[in-house]
Every structure is written in C-alpha cells, then in structure tokens.
C-alpha cells in the first residue's frame, strides 16, 4: 500500500494481546431449528448465484414479473430483475395486512422519556398512505428527492415508506449531523421537500432540529416544502407557504393511496456517506435488488422466526437503520423494537430494561456500544432477565475479541451465537457474516461471504491472495449493490471499479484471509476514519477546521481508541498571530460540531507552526500517525523541515 493508504485499523491498537484461539460452533439446539441448516446452501448458491438470488426475488410481491435476473453487460452498471414492477411499501406493509397480519406489531416503540407505542402493520399502512397523499398534495411524485432529518420516531419509518409508496427518492440525513451537513446533502441532491421534527429528545433535553436548520435551508433553491413532525411540543417558527405541520398535512389526508408500480431498477433512495474527499458520496440504491438483498440476509443471518422480537439498536439515519430497522424487517413481517434515545439514559441499564420488557430474542448493535456497556459494568446487564435472547449481532467496525467474548458471556449468557456482519452503505446488505446455525465463529472475524457473494483478498496488482492480508474486493455482482453515485456516474466508476477493473468492486477495506478462508477486517485503506462505527473522511473534518478564521492549515488522522475504535486527531496550524491553546482547541471542537456534527469533533489536537511535509508540499500523514502514536518515526528522508516534527513530538510528550 502506498504511504497514504497504510491502514490504522481500529483493531490494531486495542487488545492485540488478547487474540483468542477459541472457536464457537453453533450450539446444537440452535442449529437444529435454524432457517439455514444445510451447509449445501453455499455450494448451491455458488454454482448458480443468479438462480439463488432469483429464488429470493420470487418471494417478493410483484406487480409485473421480471424477465431477466441479471444484466451485467455493461459493468459496473448492473441491472437486476429487469422488466419487473413492484412497490417497496406494498411489500413491507400491504401484503402482511392482506394476509391477516394487520394487528401484528411492527415496532414496539419506546421514547427516551418513557412513552411507549405499539405500532401495528395496519397502523403503519394507514399512516404511510396518508403521508403519501400528503406528499402528493404538495406536488411531490415519482423521482423527486425528499430529505428526511428526524429523530428515532415511528414517523421516520412512515416518511421513508411514504416516499417509496409514490416513487419519491428519500435522502435520509442522520439526526446527529449538523444543519450544515443537512443543507449540503439537500443542495447536492436537489431535494424538493424535507421532512423533519421540531426537536429530538436526547438525555432528557429537547434539542431543536427545525429551528436549527431554518437559517441554513432558507437559501436552498430547490427546496419547496418543509414538513415538521411535532416530537417535543416546542412550536418552532413556521414559514408561511413553505412549512407544514405533519399532523395537519398527514392527519388531514385521505387514507387510500395505491402503490406506484416501480421498475425494478428505479431509484429507491440515496444515502450520503463519506469518502476520500470532503464531498460526500450519494450512494444510490434501486428498488428490487435492494429489497431482495435485505430480505434474504435479514431472514438468514438473523434466523428470523414469526415469534421473534428483533432489536437493531442502530439509527434510521445510517444504512444499518435503512436495511435492518426498516426494509429487511418489514419485508419479512418482523416484530421489532425501536428505541429513541441514549443507551444510558436515565441509567446504564436502559437497553437491558427495554430488552427485558419486550422479551427481545435478537439484538444487533455496534462494537463501540458493547465496549461502552463493558465500561459501565456488567451489573447493569445482570439486573435484567435476558433469557429470551437467542442471537446477537455486531456491525460497523471490527469487534475486538475481548468485547466479543464479553458480549457472548454477559449479554448472550454464553448460549447465543454472535453474527459479526461486515458490509457497507454501498453493499446495501450484509456481505460477510456467519450463518448462525452453520458457521463456527472465531471472535474478531466476520467469517465467510454470505451465500451467493464472492469476496477475495487482492494484492496491489489485483492478484488473489489465498492466505494473508491485502485489499478486500467483491468479485461478483449482487442484487443490493449500489448502482451509482447520485448524478455522478464517473465518480462511481473511479472510486470503486477502476483499480481492479469494472467487474471487481474495490471495497476500500484492508483485510486478511486465514487458512480456513475466514475474513478478518483490518480497517480502511482510504482516508476514512471509523469513529464508533460512523464513517467520516479526514478531508471533511479538515475542511471544517480550515473554514475557521483562526486556522491556516489542518491535517486529520484516525488513531486507535479503546472506546470508539478510532478517534480523530487533528494537527492544526493557527493563522498568523493566533496562539494554539486550550481555548482555541475548545473553539475548534465546537466549530467542527457546528459544521458536521458532534460525532466529528476531534478527540485530540496538536498545534504547530507548520505540518510535516514532503519537499513537494504534501502532508506526510504517515508521520503524523507515528507522532500521534508516540512511535519511532518511519522514513523521514523526504521530510522538508525536521524541526516541525520535533516540536510536535515535544508537545505531545508533555
Ligand atoms: C466498517 C456500515 C469490521 C468497514 C454497515 C466498512 C466493519 C465500513 C464491519 C462501512 C464489521 C462495517 N467488521 N468492519 N463487521 N462492518 N465495517 O458504510 O470499514 O457506515 O467499509 O456501513 O465500516 O461503513 P458504513
């Protein structure tokens, strides 16, 4: 890997000492009842991947059947299930209600303030149709982009489903992002409407959403309508003609809205994620392939049964929420838990209290959250009866073996298999994962590709490495693959399909394959930092920093962090006359929070009159990583001014 592509894998700096040789075969009683219990499933899917995916697509409800499973004549632009027509909301709602399951609970929703609601499939269908009619009454229809910037309330799912009902393309922005990020994402996608809430409740306090974005959205040319859900009763100011109260718009709308017949390849949603540059990438997913991928993986990876109470503790604003809170579970008719707030509010046992209350059987979260729970202490877990749990999942970053073992022992009572699921916004659905009734797990490994998926480790030249480390690549198309970057097809090709050719997807992760063919994800190979499972690009944070008048230059790197996997370390050169002190550090942290969101605030900062650069002026990030880690410096022969490094080292030594 070239200098700037060396990885700072989040597993690397953690408990490397605690590598366990222990392996965990599926418990026999689990295997006996598992949805996937025949190991031949891998071979069959491998022998004819198209037939395998076709069999899953056939389980969906089609308005018009598809003609061809896969058209891969123009890689990397895949077309799946061509000629077919279907509607995602009809698959997620109508068909369950029509089958007599209208009273089935789709979500046990719990607000942070203790409010509880049982959201049935019939209620979701009714609200979705009303919201769809509300959107239509504003002139929003097929192909229009609708932003969604919401807390974790049932209306967030309704908003997404209502878009799919009429063929509008939703563009969800995580509720923790700042006004600036919302505006950028609305602007680049040309959003016509934005659905938001008055406020989000977090740790007992309402934090304004609508009012916070108001000044910034005023100048958006394409944005015609803002729809505001009342979450906290805070009555934000409304702009006449542009702003609408959800309760009035949706409440007053008709309850019958036939689902729009969508082409298999019609766009379903876009979701912006961080890449190597400051400009976020609008990952575009389409209708039939995405729904097929999330349905199959949700059913098999989570071993979903009719009586399960499934809980994915992610946020709807990330791909995990899209695929495994909304579309996968609803397409499969699951009963889920949806929780609005912080895991430790009002106390550190909040999650386990909820899991006990609803009798959760499946629980899916991120390693960072597991490490936080470890820190808070096992007593919070032990207070509650979690004996109904039968399966645990992990996603978003490499899980260090110590956290894996703690999760297994303390949350899973030693009896629940753990599925460590590797995937990305771009892949739409889980790609590398155990099947819990079949796969022997090794703590820290996401194990093997899902049936039908082909993954390889490639060296710099693109040659396959049978055992060892290199670039992770997916070497065969799959139905839920991103189709393009919204309105940027060249960038799509350039980013993912150039390095190893147009039919090999370059993941952007470094990984290792062991003697059993198990994959171990190391970390990113691009300038993306994974903080608590959230993707941020170094450039994004750097441009936020340099937009502050007191900053002349900034370089940002990811460093291993015990709690968050990776943390952001910023090296900053203050502008002339400014002193780099604690006060400036606090000011800059606030500034980044305002520009991007709190999650992007640098954890550590160092100030210097200059940054270590090559003679051609390129910042040497590799040296910054060495400096941050307090390690001996690697090759410094190309360094322009060695004194800069010394001053930084001195500063960090104190
Ligand atoms: C990382 C989240 C190790 C990886 C679903 C990937 C993981 C990026 C795992 C995608 C895992 C995700 N083990 N690393 N189980 N899952 N990652 O798009 O670096 O937010 O490329 O999707 O997270 O992040 P994204």
XYZ file of C-alpha atoms and ligand atoms in Angstrom:
679
model
C 0.000 0.000 0.000
C 1.257 3.491 -0.720
C 2.211 5.837 2.067
C -1.145 7.486 2.418
C -3.052 4.271 2.151
C -1.476 2.475 5.075
C -4.204 1.484 7.471
C -4.730 2.462 11.023
C -7.077 -0.447 11.690
C -9.186 0.057 14.744
C -8.432 -3.446 15.948
C -4.710 -2.906 15.714
C -4.183 -0.728 18.730
C -6.681 -2.421 21.006
C -6.335 -5.744 22.685
C -3.897 -7.274 20.277
C -2.615 -9.247 23.207
C -5.943 -10.874 23.624
C -6.214 -12.908 20.476
C -8.189 -15.946 21.314
C -7.787 -19.320 19.697
C -11.217 -20.233 20.963
C -13.831 -21.017 18.337
C -17.575 -21.262 18.775
C -19.522 -23.845 16.799
C -23.280 -23.218 16.543
C -24.982 -24.635 19.644
C -26.738 -27.895 18.558
C -30.159 -26.712 19.737
C -29.757 -23.524 17.679
C -28.537 -25.376 14.621
C -31.468 -27.800 14.820
C -34.024 -25.032 14.398
C -32.075 -22.639 12.163
C -33.502 -21.188 8.936
C -30.224 -22.119 7.248
C -29.156 -25.527 8.497
C -27.929 -27.269 5.365
C -24.291 -26.456 4.568
C -25.059 -27.232 0.917
C -26.630 -23.768 0.727
C -23.184 -22.278 -0.015
C -22.383 -24.682 -2.802
C -25.749 -24.329 -4.455
C -25.663 -20.521 -4.351
C -22.127 -20.578 -5.674
C -22.958 -22.921 -8.535
C -25.731 -20.636 -9.773
C -25.801 -17.271 -7.976
C -28.439 -15.862 -10.298
C -30.844 -18.701 -9.587
C -30.166 -18.251 -5.869
C -30.990 -14.539 -5.902
C -33.866 -15.167 -8.292
C -35.407 -17.548 -5.744
C -35.348 -14.742 -3.154
C -36.777 -12.186 -5.563
C -39.652 -14.541 -6.266
C -40.660 -14.385 -2.626
C -41.471 -10.694 -3.108
C -44.822 -9.494 -4.365
C -44.561 -8.326 -7.974
C -46.970 -6.138 -9.899
C -45.351 -7.433 -13.063
C -42.902 -10.342 -13.015
C -39.288 -9.776 -14.079
C -37.877 -11.171 -17.354
C -34.195 -11.467 -16.617
C -32.420 -11.931 -13.278
C -29.183 -10.101 -14.073
C -27.969 -7.918 -16.890
C -24.212 -7.462 -16.406
C -23.488 -6.476 -19.980
C -22.225 -3.024 -19.037
C -20.211 -3.427 -15.832
C -20.124 -1.885 -13.276
C -23.689 -0.782 -14.019
C -25.716 -3.828 -13.041
C -29.395 -4.320 -13.718
C -31.253 -6.852 -11.632
C -34.689 -8.338 -12.227
C -35.228 -6.355 -15.403
C -38.720 -5.839 -16.728
C -40.294 -6.358 -13.307
C -42.528 -3.910 -11.486
C -43.143 -3.775 -7.761
C -43.566 -1.373 -4.873
C -41.465 -1.495 -1.722
C -44.122 -0.189 0.680
C -46.610 -2.734 -0.671
C -44.082 -5.471 0.050
C -43.380 -4.141 3.521
C -46.969 -3.445 4.539
C -49.920 -4.288 2.277
C -49.079 -7.923 1.755
C -48.849 -8.582 5.513
C -52.119 -6.789 6.188
C -53.763 -8.657 3.298
C -52.530 -11.927 4.817
C -54.428 -11.107 8.013
C -51.446 -9.773 9.987
C -52.665 -6.184 10.327
C -52.699 -6.448 14.109
C -49.202 -7.777 14.248
C -46.765 -5.418 15.961
C -44.203 -3.998 13.550
C -42.460 -1.882 16.200
C -42.556 -1.726 19.934
C -41.522 1.896 20.038
C -40.151 3.405 23.195
C -39.380 7.092 23.563
C -36.483 8.166 25.685
C -38.979 9.849 28.007
C -40.705 6.514 28.609
C -43.550 6.945 26.117
C -44.480 3.555 24.669
C -46.358 2.757 21.492
C -47.267 -0.475 19.773
C -47.099 0.213 16.079
C -49.024 -2.386 14.105
C -48.680 -3.208 10.417
C -52.229 -1.879 9.858
C -51.354 1.441 11.508
C -48.142 1.749 9.510
C -50.028 1.082 6.286
C -52.675 3.654 7.113
C -50.139 6.319 8.104
C -47.962 5.571 5.098
C -50.872 6.060 2.716
C -51.889 9.284 4.423
C -48.345 10.613 4.407
C -48.013 9.602 0.753
C -51.181 11.523 -0.058
C -49.867 14.455 1.961
C -46.700 14.497 -0.128
C -48.709 14.189 -3.330
C -50.859 17.149 -2.325
C -47.659 19.219 -2.288
C -46.865 18.137 -5.818
C -44.235 15.578 -4.865
C -44.103 12.473 -7.007
C -42.013 9.850 -8.709
C -38.324 10.690 -8.972
C -38.440 13.707 -6.632
C -35.882 13.761 -3.829
C -37.256 14.099 -0.305
C -34.903 14.763 2.607
C -35.583 13.128 5.957
C -33.884 14.579 9.053
C -35.583 13.029 12.023
C -35.153 11.554 15.450
C -35.890 7.859 16.014
C -39.661 8.162 15.985
C -42.171 5.964 14.128
C -42.856 8.845 11.750
C -39.310 8.469 10.421
C -40.185 4.990 9.131
C -43.537 6.280 7.861
C -41.787 9.105 5.994
C -39.434 6.667 4.257
C -42.246 4.255 3.390
C -44.450 7.092 2.123
C -41.695 8.077 -0.307
C -41.449 4.524 -1.607
C -45.234 4.427 -1.972
C -45.191 7.236 -4.548
C -41.761 6.578 -6.021
C -40.062 9.588 -4.442
C -36.398 9.071 -3.567
C -35.626 9.570 0.103
C -32.391 11.082 1.263
C -32.107 10.496 4.995
C -29.590 12.509 6.998
C -28.604 11.171 10.418
C -30.256 13.280 13.137
C -26.876 13.860 14.812
C -25.495 15.716 11.814
C -25.408 19.497 11.929
C -27.500 21.983 9.981
C -24.554 22.500 7.618
C -24.463 18.813 6.712
C -28.214 18.730 6.128
C -28.056 21.711 3.816
C -25.155 20.301 1.839
C -26.963 16.995 1.331
C -30.209 18.710 0.331
C -28.414 21.003 -2.050
C -26.374 18.382 -3.883
C -29.384 16.109 -4.251
C -31.720 18.921 -5.335
C -34.251 17.927 -2.673
C -37.755 19.254 -3.248
C -39.032 18.626 0.278
C -37.584 17.951 3.696
C -39.324 16.069 6.484
C -38.019 16.912 9.939
C -39.156 17.308 13.548
C -39.377 20.231 15.914
C -36.775 18.664 18.174
C -35.073 15.469 19.193
C -35.072 14.234 22.767
C -31.656 13.188 23.908
C -30.678 12.709 27.531
C -33.890 14.262 28.688
C -33.464 17.514 26.801
C -35.136 18.543 23.579
C -32.535 19.665 21.047
C -34.097 21.773 18.290
C -33.973 20.358 14.765
C -36.299 22.511 12.655
C -35.167 25.779 14.176
C -31.527 24.751 13.937
C -31.712 24.179 10.189
C -34.034 27.092 9.394
C -31.433 29.783 8.651
C -29.364 27.405 6.544
C -32.178 25.999 4.411
C -33.624 29.383 3.560
C -31.368 29.753 0.527
C -31.944 26.321 -0.960
C -33.369 26.912 -4.384
C -34.970 23.554 -4.983
C -36.466 23.090 -1.530
C -40.148 23.935 -1.794
C -41.595 22.299 1.308
C -40.608 21.536 4.877
C -42.803 19.153 6.848
C -42.416 19.212 10.610
C -43.329 16.383 12.981
C -44.186 17.512 16.491
C -41.988 15.452 18.798
C -41.419 17.800 21.709
C -44.271 20.309 21.525
C -41.776 23.111 21.051
C -43.656 25.005 18.341
C -40.823 26.233 16.145
C -41.462 29.239 13.903
C -43.072 28.218 10.614
C -42.573 29.887 7.252
C -45.914 30.512 5.616
C -46.336 28.622 2.376
C -43.180 26.532 2.779
C -43.604 24.843 6.146
C -46.321 22.360 7.003
C -47.194 20.596 10.212
C -47.035 16.815 9.708
C -50.038 16.333 11.956
C -52.166 18.599 9.779
C -50.825 17.510 6.410
C -50.900 13.794 7.142
C -53.804 13.869 9.560
C -55.995 15.605 7.003
C -55.002 13.422 4.042
C -57.039 10.581 2.577
C -56.253 7.071 3.734
C -56.132 5.412 0.367
C -53.067 5.737 -1.816
C -52.436 2.925 -4.282
C -48.760 1.933 -4.502
C -46.914 3.330 -7.510
C -45.714 0.490 -9.755
C -41.939 0.932 -9.809
C -39.447 -0.573 -12.214
C -37.002 -2.969 -10.593
C -34.198 -0.541 -11.369
C -35.977 2.681 -10.360
C -34.046 4.507 -7.620
C -35.329 3.726 -4.114
C -33.164 6.015 -2.030
C -29.891 7.832 -1.797
C -27.798 7.954 1.343
C -24.745 10.158 1.615
C -21.607 8.693 3.090
C -18.036 9.824 3.499
C -15.329 9.045 1.009
C -11.788 10.122 0.419
C -12.722 13.684 -0.421
C -14.585 16.329 1.505
C -17.613 15.923 -0.715
C -19.926 13.168 0.495
C -20.970 10.442 -1.915
C -24.649 9.919 -2.683
C -24.926 6.147 -2.674
C -27.888 5.212 -4.847
C -29.897 2.053 -4.308
C -32.660 0.743 -6.500
C -35.946 -0.984 -5.857
C -35.975 -4.741 -6.481
C -32.342 -5.691 -5.940
C -32.066 -3.841 -2.661
C -35.277 -5.321 -1.314
C -34.194 -8.814 -2.368
C -30.809 -8.428 -0.669
C -32.106 -7.134 2.643
C -34.929 -9.692 2.749
C -32.620 -12.665 2.212
C -29.906 -11.537 4.600
C -32.311 -10.473 7.330
C -34.079 -13.811 7.201
C -30.977 -15.995 7.212
C -28.359 -14.022 9.148
C -30.781 -13.177 11.964
C -32.577 -16.517 11.678
C -35.858 -14.665 11.859
C -38.930 -16.589 13.040
C -42.553 -15.494 13.472
C -42.319 -15.217 17.238
C -39.036 -13.319 17.375
C -38.728 -9.890 18.908
C -35.900 -8.392 16.930
C -33.977 -5.311 18.002
C -31.470 -3.428 15.896
C -30.205 -0.611 18.098
C -28.816 1.489 15.231
C -30.225 4.792 13.999
C -32.513 5.007 10.986
C -30.178 7.684 9.608
C -27.472 5.118 8.780
C -27.589 2.286 6.270
C -27.953 -0.192 9.140
C -31.198 1.505 10.079
C -32.433 1.571 6.484
C -31.704 -2.096 5.828
C -32.204 -3.704 9.224
C -34.702 -1.493 11.073
C -36.950 -0.554 8.180
C -36.785 -2.544 4.942
C -35.463 -6.015 5.830
C -37.574 -6.492 8.968
C -40.748 -5.047 7.443
C -40.396 -7.044 4.224
C -40.090 -10.145 6.412
C -43.069 -9.140 8.579
C -40.898 -8.980 11.703
C -41.787 -7.587 15.109
C -39.041 -5.155 16.115
C -38.106 -2.885 18.975
C -37.363 0.748 18.125
C -35.830 2.925 20.827
C -35.480 6.665 20.552
C -32.792 7.644 22.993
C -29.435 7.142 24.620
C -28.491 3.685 25.940
C -27.518 5.116 29.324
C -30.426 7.415 29.972
C -31.691 7.706 32.629
C -29.383 4.884 33.749
C -26.842 2.488 32.290
C -29.296 -0.386 32.228
C -31.784 1.297 29.894
C -31.122 -1.043 26.968
C -31.389 -4.160 29.079
C -34.538 -2.901 30.730
C -36.065 -2.489 27.266
C -34.790 -5.882 26.102
C -36.408 -7.500 29.134
C -39.682 -5.580 28.804
C -40.331 -6.662 25.223
C -38.669 -10.058 25.501
C -36.098 -9.305 22.806
C -34.819 -12.508 21.185
C -32.362 -10.989 18.688
C -30.133 -7.991 19.406
C -27.898 -6.173 16.899
C -25.531 -3.332 17.775
C -22.037 -1.903 17.191
C -18.773 -2.826 18.952
C -18.427 0.712 20.311
C -21.710 0.324 22.156
C -20.613 -3.041 23.514
C -17.373 -1.516 24.781
C -19.339 1.291 26.450
C -21.508 -1.298 28.198
C -18.373 -3.139 29.344
C -17.123 0.069 30.843
C -20.379 0.832 32.635
C -20.191 -2.573 34.276
C -21.778 -5.973 33.985
C -24.070 -5.277 36.937
C -26.341 -3.227 34.656
C -26.811 -6.215 32.400
C -27.261 -8.608 35.288
C -30.144 -6.605 36.715
C -32.365 -7.852 33.905
C -33.743 -11.110 32.661
C -32.317 -11.514 29.174
C -33.035 -15.220 28.956
C -35.196 -14.794 25.841
C -32.207 -13.613 23.796
C -31.086 -16.283 21.349
C -28.907 -14.440 18.837
C -26.583 -11.426 18.950
C -25.164 -9.328 16.133
C -22.374 -6.822 15.633
C -21.788 -4.290 12.850
C -19.944 -1.159 11.817
C -16.333 -1.796 12.791
C -14.068 -4.652 13.675
C -15.065 -6.146 17.015
C -12.103 -6.782 19.248
C -12.078 -10.295 20.748
C -12.362 -9.005 24.308
C -15.626 -7.188 23.521
C -16.848 -10.235 21.547
C -16.242 -12.545 24.498
C -17.847 -10.124 26.964
C -20.924 -9.772 24.742
C -21.168 -13.518 24.325
C -20.823 -14.275 28.017
C -22.708 -11.427 29.648
C -25.414 -10.396 27.221
C -25.812 -13.745 25.485
C -25.465 -15.837 28.639
C -22.915 -17.973 26.813
C -25.687 -19.563 24.726
C -26.304 -17.106 21.861
C -24.353 -17.285 18.605
C -22.863 -13.932 17.546
C -23.113 -12.799 13.940
C -20.334 -10.295 13.192
C -21.696 -8.798 9.983
C -19.434 -6.965 7.559
C -20.984 -4.712 4.952
C -21.229 -1.071 3.827
C -23.623 1.637 2.727
C -22.537 0.712 -0.796
C -23.291 -3.004 -0.459
C -26.825 -2.337 0.821
C -26.961 -5.629 2.674
C -24.724 -7.879 4.775
C -21.899 -9.430 2.718
C -19.535 -11.298 5.064
C -21.128 -12.961 8.061
C -21.695 -16.199 9.879
C -24.958 -18.044 9.294
C -25.736 -18.704 12.931
C -26.894 -22.304 12.534
C -23.983 -23.291 10.304
C -20.836 -21.257 10.866
C -18.305 -21.869 13.591
C -17.334 -18.384 14.715
C -13.927 -17.015 15.633
C -14.093 -13.874 17.804
C -12.915 -10.911 15.744
C -13.634 -12.453 12.335
C -16.715 -11.667 10.246
C -16.114 -15.223 8.934
C -17.252 -16.031 5.375
C -19.208 -14.465 2.487
C -22.989 -14.818 2.555
C -24.250 -17.434 0.072
C -24.034 -16.040 -3.462
C -21.407 -13.439 -2.524
C -17.816 -13.829 -3.665
C -15.100 -11.984 -1.726
C -11.356 -12.080 -2.290
C -8.200 -10.583 -0.894
C -6.143 -8.970 -3.647
C -2.589 -7.711 -3.709
C -1.502 -4.397 -5.228
C -1.565 -5.864 -8.725
C -5.022 -7.335 -8.281
C -3.816 -10.935 -7.915
C -5.674 -13.074 -5.406
C -4.024 -13.865 -2.094
C -5.116 -17.272 -0.841
C -3.943 -16.666 2.704
C -2.752 -13.349 4.111
C -3.556 -9.639 4.009
C -4.415 -7.162 1.265
C -7.326 -5.331 -0.308
C -10.810 -6.706 0.205
C -12.781 -6.979 -3.039
C -16.157 -8.355 -4.069
C -15.737 -10.150 -7.344
C -19.268 -10.879 -8.477
C -22.332 -8.591 -8.731
C -25.063 -8.890 -6.087
C -28.626 -7.557 -6.115
C -28.310 -4.892 -3.379
C -25.136 -3.335 -4.773
C -25.104 0.451 -5.158
C -25.976 1.292 -8.746
C -24.209 4.617 -8.946
C -23.379 7.774 -7.022
C -26.286 10.161 -7.376
C -25.703 12.131 -10.559
C -22.002 11.225 -10.510
C -21.573 8.013 -12.513
C -17.932 8.799 -13.359
C -17.057 9.203 -9.722
C -18.783 5.871 -9.030
C -16.565 4.107 -11.566
C -13.470 5.969 -10.456
C -13.949 5.249 -6.751
C -14.914 1.604 -6.794
C -14.412 -0.036 -10.180
C -11.237 1.305 -11.661
C -8.405 -0.083 -9.633
C -9.194 -3.779 -10.180
C -11.338 -3.462 -13.298
C -15.025 -2.865 -13.970
C -16.275 -6.157 -12.559
C -14.335 -6.155 -9.305
C -15.695 -3.964 -6.541
C -12.926 -2.269 -4.602
C -14.214 -2.161 -1.050
C -11.771 0.303 0.485
C -11.054 -2.007 3.428
C -7.887 -3.892 4.218
C -8.493 -7.441 5.361
C -6.794 -10.766 5.866
C -7.925 -14.241 4.954
C -6.830 -17.146 7.148
C -6.173 -20.813 6.483
C -9.876 -21.640 6.859
C -10.947 -18.958 4.381
C -12.201 -16.694 7.200
C -12.044 -12.932 6.636
C -10.607 -10.565 9.247
C -11.307 -6.896 8.532
C -8.397 -4.656 9.484
C -9.657 -1.163 8.628
C -9.951 1.326 5.812
C -7.392 1.800 3.074
C -8.662 5.239 2.148
C -8.769 8.423 4.182
C -11.889 7.410 6.022
C -11.976 7.316 9.806
C -14.409 4.996 11.535
C -15.477 6.622 14.796
C -17.918 4.464 16.753
C -18.874 2.779 13.505
C -19.554 6.134 11.829
C -17.708 6.926 8.649
C -16.006 10.299 8.397
C -13.469 11.422 5.863
C -10.298 13.137 7.010
C -10.853 15.749 4.300
C -14.333 16.514 5.561
C -13.007 17.290 9.037
C -10.012 19.152 7.626
C -12.172 21.424 5.524
C -14.400 22.105 8.533
C -11.315 23.093 10.524
C -9.806 25.342 7.866
C -13.115 27.126 7.423
C -12.454 28.662 10.850
C -10.762 32.070 10.573
C -8.131 31.173 13.164
C -6.910 28.137 11.245
C -4.330 28.311 8.487
C -3.944 24.606 7.846
C -5.129 21.321 9.284
C -4.415 17.642 8.870
C -6.561 14.964 10.401
C -5.823 11.314 11.050
C -7.561 8.403 12.738
C -5.884 6.918 15.792
C -6.824 3.691 17.609
C -9.160 4.350 20.502
C -10.237 1.990 23.216
C -13.819 3.215 23.260
C -14.677 4.383 19.792
C -12.463 2.056 17.712
C -10.827 5.024 16.061
C -10.722 8.637 17.197
C -9.962 11.843 15.341
C -6.609 13.504 15.915
C -6.231 16.954 14.379
C -2.952 18.720 13.705
C -3.610 22.405 13.303
C -1.541 25.371 12.216
C -3.199 28.501 13.619
C -3.350 31.540 11.399
C -0.827 34.321 11.980
C -0.837 35.759 15.470
C -3.167 33.146 16.930
C -1.961 31.075 19.851
C -2.793 27.400 19.833
C -4.084 26.870 23.350
C -6.889 25.060 25.179
C -9.261 27.864 24.413
C -8.653 27.599 20.685
C -8.974 23.840 20.914
C -12.421 24.139 22.534
C -13.454 26.721 19.950
C -12.407 24.488 17.081
C -14.157 21.455 18.507
C -17.379 23.462 18.690
C -16.798 24.713 15.186
C -16.480 21.179 13.793
C -19.622 20.158 15.690
C -21.446 23.011 14.046
C -20.096 22.273 10.583
C -20.520 18.497 10.537
C -21.966 17.246 13.810
C -20.738 16.352 17.279
C -19.561 12.951 16.147
C -16.846 14.604 14.045
C -15.243 16.583 16.884
C -11.525 15.822 17.151
C -10.715 13.996 20.353
C -7.152 15.280 20.390
C -5.485 18.295 18.863
C -1.935 19.478 18.463
C -0.815 22.878 17.253
C 2.265 23.622 15.192
C 3.627 26.430 13.077
C 3.826 24.052 10.155
C 2.936 20.439 9.390
C 5.383 17.742 8.357
C 5.501 17.904 4.580
C 7.448 16.452 1.735
C 9.596 18.796 -0.299
C 6.774 18.981 -2.798
C 4.474 20.223 -0.047
C 2.404 17.086 0.535
C 1.431 16.481 4.153
C 3.033 13.274 5.427
C 0.159 11.600 7.205
C 2.205 8.520 7.898
C 4.488 10.648 10.062
C 1.514 12.231 11.783
C 0.304 8.738 12.688
C 3.714 7.861 14.099
C 3.815 11.094 16.055
C 0.306 10.567 17.439
C 1.155 7.012 18.465
C 4.397 8.171 20.089
C 6.235 5.729 17.866
C 9.613 5.925 16.316
C 9.326 7.731 13.014
C 9.492 5.799 9.786
C 11.343 7.065 6.741
C 11.965 10.811 7.160
C 14.274 11.280 4.195
C 11.672 13.174 2.185
C 10.755 15.486 5.055
C 11.179 19.161 4.253
C 11.624 20.555 7.751
C 12.530 18.092 10.538
C 12.077 20.763 13.208
C 8.336 20.715 12.721
C 8.258 17.092 13.755
C 10.365 17.703 16.814
C 8.112 20.481 18.022
C 5.033 18.284 17.621
C 6.704 15.397 19.414
C 7.648 17.673 22.290
C 4.129 18.998 22.552
C 2.650 15.510 22.752
C 5.225 14.258 25.208
C 4.016 16.619 27.933
C -16.567 -0.997 8.530
C -21.959 0.104 7.984
C -15.266 -4.720 10.518
C -15.761 -1.245 7.258
C -22.795 -1.158 7.791
C -16.702 -0.785 6.178
C -16.775 -3.263 9.583
C -17.389 0.396 6.816
C -17.838 -4.150 9.887
C -18.752 0.650 6.251
C -17.523 -5.374 10.572
C -18.635 -2.412 8.856
N -16.229 -5.603 10.856
N -15.504 -3.554 9.897
N -18.442 -6.254 10.930
N -18.972 -3.593 9.423
N -17.310 -2.195 8.955
O -20.985 2.366 5.159
O -14.589 -0.463 7.289
O -21.355 3.030 7.574
O -16.042 -0.412 4.988
O -21.754 0.706 6.763
O -17.481 0.044 8.208
O -19.437 1.637 6.979
P -20.924 2.030 6.599
